[in-house]
PDB file of N, CA and C and ligand atoms in Angstrom:
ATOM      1  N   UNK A 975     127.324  47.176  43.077  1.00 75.00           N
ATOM      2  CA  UNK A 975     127.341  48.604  43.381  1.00 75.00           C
ATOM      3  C   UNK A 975     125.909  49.076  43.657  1.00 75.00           C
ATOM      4  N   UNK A 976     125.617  49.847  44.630  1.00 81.00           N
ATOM      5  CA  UNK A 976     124.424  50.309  44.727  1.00 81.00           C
ATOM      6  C   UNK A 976     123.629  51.250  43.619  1.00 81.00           C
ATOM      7  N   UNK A 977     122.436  51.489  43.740  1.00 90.00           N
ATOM      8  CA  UNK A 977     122.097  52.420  42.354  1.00 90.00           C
ATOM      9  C   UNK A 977     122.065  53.295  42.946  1.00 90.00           C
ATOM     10  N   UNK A 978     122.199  54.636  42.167  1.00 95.00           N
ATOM     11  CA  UNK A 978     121.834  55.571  42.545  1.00 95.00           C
ATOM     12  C   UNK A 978     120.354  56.425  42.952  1.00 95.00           C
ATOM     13  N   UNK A 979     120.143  57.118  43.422  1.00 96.00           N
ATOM     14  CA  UNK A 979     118.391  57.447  43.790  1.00 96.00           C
ATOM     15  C   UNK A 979     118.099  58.464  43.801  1.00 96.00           C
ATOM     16  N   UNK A 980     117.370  59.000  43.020  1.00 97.00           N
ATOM     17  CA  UNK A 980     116.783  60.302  42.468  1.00 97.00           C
ATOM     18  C   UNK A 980     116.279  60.679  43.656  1.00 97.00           C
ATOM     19  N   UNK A 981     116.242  62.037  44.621  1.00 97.00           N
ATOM     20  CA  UNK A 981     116.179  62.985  45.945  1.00 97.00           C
ATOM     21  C   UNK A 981     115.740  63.998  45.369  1.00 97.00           C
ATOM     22  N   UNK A 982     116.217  64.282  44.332  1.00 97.00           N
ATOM     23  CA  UNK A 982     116.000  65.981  44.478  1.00 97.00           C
ATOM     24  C   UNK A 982     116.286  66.674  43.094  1.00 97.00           C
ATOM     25  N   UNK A 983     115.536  67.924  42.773  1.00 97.00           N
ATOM     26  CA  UNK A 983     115.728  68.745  41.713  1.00 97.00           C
ATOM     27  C   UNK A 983     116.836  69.784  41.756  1.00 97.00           C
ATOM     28  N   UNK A 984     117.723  69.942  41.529  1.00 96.00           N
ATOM     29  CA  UNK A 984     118.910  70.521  41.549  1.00 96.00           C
ATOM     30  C   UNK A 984     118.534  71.680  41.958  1.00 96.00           C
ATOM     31  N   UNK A 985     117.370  72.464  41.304  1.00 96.00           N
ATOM     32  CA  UNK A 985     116.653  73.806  41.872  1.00 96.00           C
ATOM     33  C   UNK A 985     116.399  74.154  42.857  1.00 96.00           C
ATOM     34  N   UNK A 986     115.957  73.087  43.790  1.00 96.00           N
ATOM     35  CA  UNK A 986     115.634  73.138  45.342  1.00 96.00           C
ATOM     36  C   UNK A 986     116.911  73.551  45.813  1.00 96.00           C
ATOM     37  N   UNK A 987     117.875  73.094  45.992  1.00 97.00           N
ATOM     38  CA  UNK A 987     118.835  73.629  46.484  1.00 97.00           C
ATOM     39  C   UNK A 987     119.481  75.168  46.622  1.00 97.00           C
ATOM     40  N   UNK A 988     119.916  75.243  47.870  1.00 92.00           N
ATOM     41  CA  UNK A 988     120.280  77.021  48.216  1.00 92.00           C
ATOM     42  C   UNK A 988     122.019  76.943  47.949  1.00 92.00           C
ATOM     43  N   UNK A 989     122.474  77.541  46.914  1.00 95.00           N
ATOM     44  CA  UNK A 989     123.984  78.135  47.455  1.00 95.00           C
ATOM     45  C   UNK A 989     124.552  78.520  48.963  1.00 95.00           C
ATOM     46  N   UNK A 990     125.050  77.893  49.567  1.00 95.00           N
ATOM     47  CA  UNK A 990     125.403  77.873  50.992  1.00 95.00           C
ATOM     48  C   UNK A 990     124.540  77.627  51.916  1.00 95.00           C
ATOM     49  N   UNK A 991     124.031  76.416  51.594  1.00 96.00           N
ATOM     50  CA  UNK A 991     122.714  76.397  52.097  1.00 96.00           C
ATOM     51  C   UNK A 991     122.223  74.929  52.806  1.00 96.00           C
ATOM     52  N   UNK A 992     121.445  74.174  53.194  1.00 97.00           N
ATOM     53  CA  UNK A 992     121.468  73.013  53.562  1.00 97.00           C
ATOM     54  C   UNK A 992     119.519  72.635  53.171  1.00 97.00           C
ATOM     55  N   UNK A 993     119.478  71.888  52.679  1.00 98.00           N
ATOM     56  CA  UNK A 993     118.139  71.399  52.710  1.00 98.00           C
ATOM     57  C   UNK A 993     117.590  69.681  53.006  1.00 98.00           C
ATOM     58  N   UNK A 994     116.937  69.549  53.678  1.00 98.00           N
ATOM     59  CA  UNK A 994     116.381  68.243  53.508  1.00 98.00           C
ATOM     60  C   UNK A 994     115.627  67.578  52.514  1.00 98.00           C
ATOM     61  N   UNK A 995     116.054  66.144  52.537  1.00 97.00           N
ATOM     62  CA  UNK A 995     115.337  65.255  51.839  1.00 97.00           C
ATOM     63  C   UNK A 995     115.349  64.202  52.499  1.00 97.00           C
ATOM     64  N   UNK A 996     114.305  63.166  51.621  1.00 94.00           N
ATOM     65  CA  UNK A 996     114.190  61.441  52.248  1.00 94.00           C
ATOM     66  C   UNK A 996     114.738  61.087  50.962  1.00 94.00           C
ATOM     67  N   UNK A 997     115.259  59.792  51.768  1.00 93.00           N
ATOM     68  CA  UNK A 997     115.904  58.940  51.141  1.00 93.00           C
ATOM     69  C   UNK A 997     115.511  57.503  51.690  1.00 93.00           C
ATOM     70  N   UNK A 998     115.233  56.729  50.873  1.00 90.00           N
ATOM     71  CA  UNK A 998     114.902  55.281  51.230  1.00 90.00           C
ATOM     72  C   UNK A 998     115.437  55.148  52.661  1.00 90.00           C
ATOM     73  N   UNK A 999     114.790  54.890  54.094  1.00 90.00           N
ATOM     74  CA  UNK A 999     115.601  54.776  55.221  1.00 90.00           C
ATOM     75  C   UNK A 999     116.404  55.578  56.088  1.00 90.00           C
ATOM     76  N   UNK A1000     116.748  56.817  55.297  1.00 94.00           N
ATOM     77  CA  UNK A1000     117.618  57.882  55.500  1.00 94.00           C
ATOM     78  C   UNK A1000     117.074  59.245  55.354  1.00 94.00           C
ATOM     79  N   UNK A1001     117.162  60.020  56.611  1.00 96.00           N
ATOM     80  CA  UNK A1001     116.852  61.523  56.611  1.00 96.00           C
ATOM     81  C   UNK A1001     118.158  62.218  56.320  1.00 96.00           C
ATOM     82  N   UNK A1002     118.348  63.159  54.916  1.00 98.00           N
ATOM     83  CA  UNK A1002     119.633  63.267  54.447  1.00 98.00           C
ATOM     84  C   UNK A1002     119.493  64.839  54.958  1.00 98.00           C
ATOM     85  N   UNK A1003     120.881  65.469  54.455  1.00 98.00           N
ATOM     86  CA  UNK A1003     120.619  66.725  53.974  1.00 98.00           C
ATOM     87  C   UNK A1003     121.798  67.145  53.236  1.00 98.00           C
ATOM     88  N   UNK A1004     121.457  68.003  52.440  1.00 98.00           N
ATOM     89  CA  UNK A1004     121.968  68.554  50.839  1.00 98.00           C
ATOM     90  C   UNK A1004     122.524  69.470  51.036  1.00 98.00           C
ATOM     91  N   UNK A1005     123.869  69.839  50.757  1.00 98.00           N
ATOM     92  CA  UNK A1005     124.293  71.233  50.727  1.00 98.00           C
ATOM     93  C   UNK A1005     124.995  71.132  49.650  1.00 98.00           C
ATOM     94  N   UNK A1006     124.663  72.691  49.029  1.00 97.00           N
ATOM     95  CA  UNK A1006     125.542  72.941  47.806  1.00 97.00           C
ATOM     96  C   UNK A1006     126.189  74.314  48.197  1.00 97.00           C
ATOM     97  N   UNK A1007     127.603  73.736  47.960  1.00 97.00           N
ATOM     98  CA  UNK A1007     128.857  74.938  48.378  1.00 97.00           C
ATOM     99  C   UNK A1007     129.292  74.763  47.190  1.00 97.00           C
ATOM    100  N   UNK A1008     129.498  76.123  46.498  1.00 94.00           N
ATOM    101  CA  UNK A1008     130.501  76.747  45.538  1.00 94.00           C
ATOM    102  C   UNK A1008     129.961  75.724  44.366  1.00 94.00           C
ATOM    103  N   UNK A1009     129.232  75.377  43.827  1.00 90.00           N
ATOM    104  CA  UNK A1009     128.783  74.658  42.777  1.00 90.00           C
ATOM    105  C   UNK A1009     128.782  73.278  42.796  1.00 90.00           C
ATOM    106  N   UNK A1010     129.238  72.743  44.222  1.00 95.00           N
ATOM    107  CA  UNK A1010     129.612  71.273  44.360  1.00 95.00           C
ATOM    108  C   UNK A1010     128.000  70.883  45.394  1.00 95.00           C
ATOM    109  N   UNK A1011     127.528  69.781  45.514  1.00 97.00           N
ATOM    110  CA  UNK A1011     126.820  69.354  46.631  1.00 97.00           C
ATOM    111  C   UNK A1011     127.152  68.097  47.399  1.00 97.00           C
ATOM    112  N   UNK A1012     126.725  68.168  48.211  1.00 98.00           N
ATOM    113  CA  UNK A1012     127.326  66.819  49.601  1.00 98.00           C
ATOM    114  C   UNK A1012     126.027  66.832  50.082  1.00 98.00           C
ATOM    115  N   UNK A1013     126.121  65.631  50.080  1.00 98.00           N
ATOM    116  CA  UNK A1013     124.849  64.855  51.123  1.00 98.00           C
ATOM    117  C   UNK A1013     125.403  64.066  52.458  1.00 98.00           C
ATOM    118  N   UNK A1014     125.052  64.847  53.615  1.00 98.00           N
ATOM    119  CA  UNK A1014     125.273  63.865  54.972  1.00 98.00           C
ATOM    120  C   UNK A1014     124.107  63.725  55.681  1.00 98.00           C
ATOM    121  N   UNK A1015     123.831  62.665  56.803  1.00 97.00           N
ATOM    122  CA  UNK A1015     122.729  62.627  57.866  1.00 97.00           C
ATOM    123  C   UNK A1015     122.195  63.596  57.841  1.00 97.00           C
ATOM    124  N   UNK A1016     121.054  64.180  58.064  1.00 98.00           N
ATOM    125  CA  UNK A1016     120.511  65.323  58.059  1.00 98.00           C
ATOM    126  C   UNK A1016     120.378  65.319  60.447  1.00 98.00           C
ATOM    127  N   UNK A1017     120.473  63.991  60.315  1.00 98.00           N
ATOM    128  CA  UNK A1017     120.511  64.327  62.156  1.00 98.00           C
ATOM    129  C   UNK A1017     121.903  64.382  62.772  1.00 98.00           C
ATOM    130  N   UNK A1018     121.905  65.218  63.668  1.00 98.00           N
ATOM    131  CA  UNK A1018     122.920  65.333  63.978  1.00 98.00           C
ATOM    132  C   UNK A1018     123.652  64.411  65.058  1.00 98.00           C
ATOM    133  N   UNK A1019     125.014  64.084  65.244  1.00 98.00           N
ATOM    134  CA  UNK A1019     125.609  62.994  65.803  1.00 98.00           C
ATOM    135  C   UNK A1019     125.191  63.357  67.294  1.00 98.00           C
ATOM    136  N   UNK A1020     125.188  64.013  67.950  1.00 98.00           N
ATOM    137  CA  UNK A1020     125.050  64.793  69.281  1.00 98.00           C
ATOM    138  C   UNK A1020     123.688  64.766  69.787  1.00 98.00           C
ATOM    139  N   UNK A1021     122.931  64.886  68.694  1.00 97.00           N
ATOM    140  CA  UNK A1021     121.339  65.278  69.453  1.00 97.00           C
ATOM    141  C   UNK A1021     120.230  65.197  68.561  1.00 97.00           C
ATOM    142  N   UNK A1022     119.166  65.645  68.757  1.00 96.00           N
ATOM    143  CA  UNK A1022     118.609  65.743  68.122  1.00 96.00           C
ATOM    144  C   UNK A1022     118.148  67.097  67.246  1.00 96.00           C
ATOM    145  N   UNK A1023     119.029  67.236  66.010  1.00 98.00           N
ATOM    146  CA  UNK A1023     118.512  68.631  65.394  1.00 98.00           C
ATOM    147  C   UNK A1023     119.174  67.864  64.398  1.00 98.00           C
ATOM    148  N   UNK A1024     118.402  68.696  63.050  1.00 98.00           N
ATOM    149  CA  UNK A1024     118.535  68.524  61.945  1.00 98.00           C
ATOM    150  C   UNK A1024     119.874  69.742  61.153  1.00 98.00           C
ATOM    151  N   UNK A1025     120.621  68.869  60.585  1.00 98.00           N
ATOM    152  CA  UNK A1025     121.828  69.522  60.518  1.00 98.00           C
ATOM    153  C   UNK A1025     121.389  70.511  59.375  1.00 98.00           C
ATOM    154  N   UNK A1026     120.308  70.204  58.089  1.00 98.00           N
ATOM    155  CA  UNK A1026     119.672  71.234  57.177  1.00 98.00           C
ATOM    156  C   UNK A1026     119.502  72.702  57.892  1.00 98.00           C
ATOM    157  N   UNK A1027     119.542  72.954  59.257  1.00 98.00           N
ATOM    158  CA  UNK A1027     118.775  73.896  59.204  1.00 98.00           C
ATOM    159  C   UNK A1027     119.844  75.073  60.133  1.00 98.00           C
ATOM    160  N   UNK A1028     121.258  74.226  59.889  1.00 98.00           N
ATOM    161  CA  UNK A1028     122.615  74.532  60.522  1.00 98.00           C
ATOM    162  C   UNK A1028     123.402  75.521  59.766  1.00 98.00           C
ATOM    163  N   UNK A1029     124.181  76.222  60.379  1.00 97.00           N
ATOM    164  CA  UNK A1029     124.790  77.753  59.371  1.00 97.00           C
ATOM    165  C   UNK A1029     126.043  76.994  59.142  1.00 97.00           C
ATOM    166  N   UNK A1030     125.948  77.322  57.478  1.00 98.00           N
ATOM    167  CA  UNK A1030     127.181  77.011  56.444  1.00 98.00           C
ATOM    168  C   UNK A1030     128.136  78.327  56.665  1.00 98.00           C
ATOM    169  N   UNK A1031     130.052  77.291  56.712  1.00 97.00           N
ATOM    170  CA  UNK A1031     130.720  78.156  56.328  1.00 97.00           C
ATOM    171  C   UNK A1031     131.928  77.337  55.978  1.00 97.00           C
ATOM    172  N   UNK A1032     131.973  77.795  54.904  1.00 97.00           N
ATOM    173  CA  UNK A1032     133.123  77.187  54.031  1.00 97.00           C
ATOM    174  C   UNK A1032     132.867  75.603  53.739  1.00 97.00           C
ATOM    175  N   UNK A1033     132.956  74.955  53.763  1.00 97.00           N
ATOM    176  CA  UNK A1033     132.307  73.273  54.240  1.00 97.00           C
ATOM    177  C   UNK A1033     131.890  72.870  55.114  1.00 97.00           C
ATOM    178  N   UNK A1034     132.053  73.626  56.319  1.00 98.00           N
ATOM    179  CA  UNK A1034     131.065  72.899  57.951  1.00 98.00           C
ATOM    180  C   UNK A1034     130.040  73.742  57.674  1.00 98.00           C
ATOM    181  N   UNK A1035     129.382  72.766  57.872  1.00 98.00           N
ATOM    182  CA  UNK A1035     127.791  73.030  58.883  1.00 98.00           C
ATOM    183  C   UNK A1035     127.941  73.020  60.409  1.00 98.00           C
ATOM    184  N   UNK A1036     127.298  73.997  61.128  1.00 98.00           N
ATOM    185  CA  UNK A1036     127.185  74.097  62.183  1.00 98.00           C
ATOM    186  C   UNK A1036     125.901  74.001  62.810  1.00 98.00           C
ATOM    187  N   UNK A1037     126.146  72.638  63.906  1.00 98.00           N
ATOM    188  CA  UNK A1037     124.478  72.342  64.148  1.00 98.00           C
ATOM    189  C   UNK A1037     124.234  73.552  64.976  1.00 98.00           C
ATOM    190  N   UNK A1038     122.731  73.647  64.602  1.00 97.00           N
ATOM    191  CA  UNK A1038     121.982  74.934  65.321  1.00 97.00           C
ATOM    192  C   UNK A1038     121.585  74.562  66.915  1.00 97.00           C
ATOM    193  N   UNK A1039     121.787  73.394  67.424  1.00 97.00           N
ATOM    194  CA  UNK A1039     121.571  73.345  69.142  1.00 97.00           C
ATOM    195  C   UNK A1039     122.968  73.262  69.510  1.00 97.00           C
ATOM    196  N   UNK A1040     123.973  73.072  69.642  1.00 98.00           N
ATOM    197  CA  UNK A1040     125.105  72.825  70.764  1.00 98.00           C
ATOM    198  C   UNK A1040     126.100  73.558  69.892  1.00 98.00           C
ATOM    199  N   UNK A1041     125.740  74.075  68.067  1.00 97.00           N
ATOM    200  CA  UNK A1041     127.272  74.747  67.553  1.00 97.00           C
ATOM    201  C   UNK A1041     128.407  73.289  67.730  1.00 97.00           C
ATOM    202  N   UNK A1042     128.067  72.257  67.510  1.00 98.00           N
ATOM    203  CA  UNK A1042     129.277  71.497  66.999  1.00 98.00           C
ATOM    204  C   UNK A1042     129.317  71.778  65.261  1.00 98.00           C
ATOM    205  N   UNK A1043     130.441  71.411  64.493  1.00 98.00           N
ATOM    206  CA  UNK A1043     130.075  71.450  63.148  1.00 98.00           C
ATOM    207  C   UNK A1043     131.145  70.346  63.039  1.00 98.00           C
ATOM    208  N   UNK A1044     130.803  69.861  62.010  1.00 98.00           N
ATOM    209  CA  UNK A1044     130.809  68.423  60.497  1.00 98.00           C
ATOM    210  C   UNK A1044     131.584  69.146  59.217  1.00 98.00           C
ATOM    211  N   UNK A1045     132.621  68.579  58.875  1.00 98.00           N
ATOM    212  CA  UNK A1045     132.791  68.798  57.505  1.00 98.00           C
ATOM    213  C   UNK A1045     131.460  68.230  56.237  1.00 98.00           C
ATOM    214  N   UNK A1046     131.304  68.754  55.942  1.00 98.00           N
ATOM    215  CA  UNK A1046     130.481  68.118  54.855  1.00 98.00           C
ATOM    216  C   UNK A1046     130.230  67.147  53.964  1.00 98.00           C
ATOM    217  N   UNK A1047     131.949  67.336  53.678  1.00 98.00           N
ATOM    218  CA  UNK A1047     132.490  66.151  52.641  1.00 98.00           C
ATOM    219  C   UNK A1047     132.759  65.055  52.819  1.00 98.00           C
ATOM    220  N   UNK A1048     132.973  64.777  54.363  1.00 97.00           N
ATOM    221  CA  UNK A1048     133.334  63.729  55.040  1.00 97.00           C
ATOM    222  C   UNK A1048     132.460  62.978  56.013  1.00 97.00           C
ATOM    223  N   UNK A1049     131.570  64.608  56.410  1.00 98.00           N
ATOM    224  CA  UNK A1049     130.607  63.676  57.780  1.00 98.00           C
ATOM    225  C   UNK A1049     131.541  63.829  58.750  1.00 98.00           C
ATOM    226  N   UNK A1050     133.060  64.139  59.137  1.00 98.00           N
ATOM    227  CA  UNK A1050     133.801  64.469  60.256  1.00 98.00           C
ATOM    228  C   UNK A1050     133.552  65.463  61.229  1.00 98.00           C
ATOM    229  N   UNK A1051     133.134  65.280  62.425  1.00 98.00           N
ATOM    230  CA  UNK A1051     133.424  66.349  63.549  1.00 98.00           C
ATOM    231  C   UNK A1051     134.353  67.096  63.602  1.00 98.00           C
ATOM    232  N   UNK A1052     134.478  68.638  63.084  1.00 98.00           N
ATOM    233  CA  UNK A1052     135.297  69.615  63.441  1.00 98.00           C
ATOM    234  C   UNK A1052     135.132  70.085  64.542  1.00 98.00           C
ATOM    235  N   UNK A1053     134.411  70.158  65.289  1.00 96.00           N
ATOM    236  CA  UNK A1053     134.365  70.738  66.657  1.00 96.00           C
ATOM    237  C   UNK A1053     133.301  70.227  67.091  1.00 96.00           C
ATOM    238  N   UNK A1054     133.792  70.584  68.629  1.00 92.00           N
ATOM    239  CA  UNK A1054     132.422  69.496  69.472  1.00 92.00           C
ATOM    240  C   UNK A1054     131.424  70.560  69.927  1.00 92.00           C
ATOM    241  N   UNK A1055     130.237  70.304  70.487  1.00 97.00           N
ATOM    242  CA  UNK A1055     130.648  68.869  71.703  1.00 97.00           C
ATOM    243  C   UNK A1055     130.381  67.416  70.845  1.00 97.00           C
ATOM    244  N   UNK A1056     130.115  67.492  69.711  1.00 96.00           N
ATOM    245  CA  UNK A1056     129.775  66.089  68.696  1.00 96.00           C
ATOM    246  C   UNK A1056     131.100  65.398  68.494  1.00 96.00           C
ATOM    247  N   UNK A1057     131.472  64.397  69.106  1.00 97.00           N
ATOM    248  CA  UNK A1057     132.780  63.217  68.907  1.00 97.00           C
ATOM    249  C   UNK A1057     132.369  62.235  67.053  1.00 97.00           C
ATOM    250  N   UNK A1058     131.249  62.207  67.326  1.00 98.00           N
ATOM    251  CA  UNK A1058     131.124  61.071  66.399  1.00 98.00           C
ATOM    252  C   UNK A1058     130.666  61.700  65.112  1.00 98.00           C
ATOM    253  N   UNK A1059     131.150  60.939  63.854  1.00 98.00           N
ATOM    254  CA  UNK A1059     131.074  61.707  62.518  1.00 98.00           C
ATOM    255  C   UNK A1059     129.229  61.629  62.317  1.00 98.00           C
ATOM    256  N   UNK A1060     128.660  62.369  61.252  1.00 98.00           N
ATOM    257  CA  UNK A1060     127.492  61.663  60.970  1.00 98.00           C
ATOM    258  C   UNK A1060     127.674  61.452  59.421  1.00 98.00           C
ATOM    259  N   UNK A1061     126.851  60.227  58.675  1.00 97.00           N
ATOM    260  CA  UNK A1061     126.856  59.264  57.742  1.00 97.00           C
ATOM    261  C   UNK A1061     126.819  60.600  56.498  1.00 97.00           C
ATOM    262  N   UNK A1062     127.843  60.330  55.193  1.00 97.00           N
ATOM    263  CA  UNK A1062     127.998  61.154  53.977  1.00 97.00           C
ATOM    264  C   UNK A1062     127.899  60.175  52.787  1.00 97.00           C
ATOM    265  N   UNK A1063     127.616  60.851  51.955  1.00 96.00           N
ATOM    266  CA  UNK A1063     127.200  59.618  50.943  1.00 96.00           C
ATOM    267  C   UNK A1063     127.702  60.563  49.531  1.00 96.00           C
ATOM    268  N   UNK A1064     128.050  59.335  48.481  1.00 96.00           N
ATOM    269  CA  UNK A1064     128.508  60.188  47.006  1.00 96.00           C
ATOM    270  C   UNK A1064     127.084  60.793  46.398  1.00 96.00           C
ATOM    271  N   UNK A1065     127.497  61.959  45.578  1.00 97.00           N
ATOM    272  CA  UNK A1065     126.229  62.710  44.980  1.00 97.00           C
ATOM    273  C   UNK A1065     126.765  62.989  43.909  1.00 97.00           C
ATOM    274  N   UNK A1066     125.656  62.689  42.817  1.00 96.00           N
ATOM    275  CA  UNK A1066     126.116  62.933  41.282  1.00 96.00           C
ATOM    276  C   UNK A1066     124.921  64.091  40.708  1.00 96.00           C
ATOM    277  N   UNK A1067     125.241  65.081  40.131  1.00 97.00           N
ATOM    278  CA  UNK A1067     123.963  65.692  39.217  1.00 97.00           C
ATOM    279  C   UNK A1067     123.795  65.164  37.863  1.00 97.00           C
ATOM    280  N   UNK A1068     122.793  65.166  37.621  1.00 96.00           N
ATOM    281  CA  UNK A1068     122.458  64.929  36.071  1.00 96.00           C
ATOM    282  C   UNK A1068     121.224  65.110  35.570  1.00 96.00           C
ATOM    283  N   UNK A1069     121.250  65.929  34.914  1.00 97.00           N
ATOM    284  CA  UNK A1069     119.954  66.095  34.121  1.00 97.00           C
ATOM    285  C   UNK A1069     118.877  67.029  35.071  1.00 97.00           C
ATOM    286  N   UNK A1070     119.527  68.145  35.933  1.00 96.00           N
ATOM    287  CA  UNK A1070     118.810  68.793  36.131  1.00 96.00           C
ATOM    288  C   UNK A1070     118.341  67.952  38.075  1.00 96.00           C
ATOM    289  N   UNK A1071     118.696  66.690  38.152  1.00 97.00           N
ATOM    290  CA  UNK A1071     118.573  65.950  39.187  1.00 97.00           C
ATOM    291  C   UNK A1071     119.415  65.495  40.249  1.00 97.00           C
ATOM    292  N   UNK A1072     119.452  65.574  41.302  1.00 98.00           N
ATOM    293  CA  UNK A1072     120.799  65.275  42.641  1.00 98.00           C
ATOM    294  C   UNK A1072     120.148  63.908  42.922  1.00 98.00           C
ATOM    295  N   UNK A1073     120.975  62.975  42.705  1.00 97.00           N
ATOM    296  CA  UNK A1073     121.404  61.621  42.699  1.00 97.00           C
ATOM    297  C   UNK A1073     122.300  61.289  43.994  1.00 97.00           C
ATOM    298  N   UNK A1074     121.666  60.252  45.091  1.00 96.00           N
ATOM    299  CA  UNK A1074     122.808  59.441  46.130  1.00 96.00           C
ATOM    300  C   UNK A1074     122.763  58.510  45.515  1.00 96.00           C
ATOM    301  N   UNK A1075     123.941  57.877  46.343  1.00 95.00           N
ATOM    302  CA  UNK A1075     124.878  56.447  46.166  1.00 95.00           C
ATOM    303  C   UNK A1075     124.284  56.051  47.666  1.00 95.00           C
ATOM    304  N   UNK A1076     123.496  55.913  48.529  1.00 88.00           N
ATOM    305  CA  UNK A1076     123.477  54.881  49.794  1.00 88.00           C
ATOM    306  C   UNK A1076     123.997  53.843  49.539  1.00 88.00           C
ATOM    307  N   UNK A1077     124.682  53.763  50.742  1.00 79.00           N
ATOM    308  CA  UNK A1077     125.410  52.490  51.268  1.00 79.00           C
ATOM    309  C   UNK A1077     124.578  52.298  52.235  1.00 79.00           C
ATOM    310  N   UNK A1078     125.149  50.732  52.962  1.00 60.00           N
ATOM    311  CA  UNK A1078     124.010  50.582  53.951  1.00 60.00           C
ATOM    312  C   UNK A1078     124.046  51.226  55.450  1.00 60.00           C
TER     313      UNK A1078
HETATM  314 FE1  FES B2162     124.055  68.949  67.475  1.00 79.57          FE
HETATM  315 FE2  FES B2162     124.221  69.018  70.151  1.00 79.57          FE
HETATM  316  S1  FES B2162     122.568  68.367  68.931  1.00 79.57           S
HETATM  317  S2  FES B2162     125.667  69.712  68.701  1.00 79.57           S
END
């Protein structure tokens, strides 16, 4: 099983919100909806923009160049013009800390 990897202080994070982090190999980004957080690609499947900096609603993010949006939880394309999902990963809190699971 992979380990998990300390990213981030639970504090950084915005309620409906998206923020970036690094991750070993991986430009992520963090959103915490309704007390839960999800970590997906922080780039977006379509282009080049960073999905952190995309307007939350309800679980999609909506990238800020073309307005495709991603479920969160999944990394799935809800609407295009983006066909292809981008990469989501498990997130655990503890101790004040947001924890991924990367896979490869
Ligand atoms: Fe994200 Fe085009 S770059 S929808």
């Amino acid at each position: 099983m992979n380990p998990w990897i300390d990213v981030a202080a639970e504090a950084d994070l915005f309620e409906g919100a998206g923020i970036a982090v690094q991750a070993p190999g991986h430009d992520v980004a963090l959103f915490s909806i309704d007390g839960e957080v999800f970590a997906t690609d922080n780039n977006c499947s379509h282009g080049n923009a960073k999905l952190c900096d995309g307007y939350v609603e309800g679980h999609e993010v909506e990238c800020p160049f073309h307005q495709a949006r991603f479920d969160v939880r999944t990394g799935a394309p809800t609407c295009g013009p983006a066909s292809e999902p981008v990469r989501s990963w498990p997130v655990k809190i503890e101790g004040g800390r947001v924890y991924l699971q990367l896979t490869a």
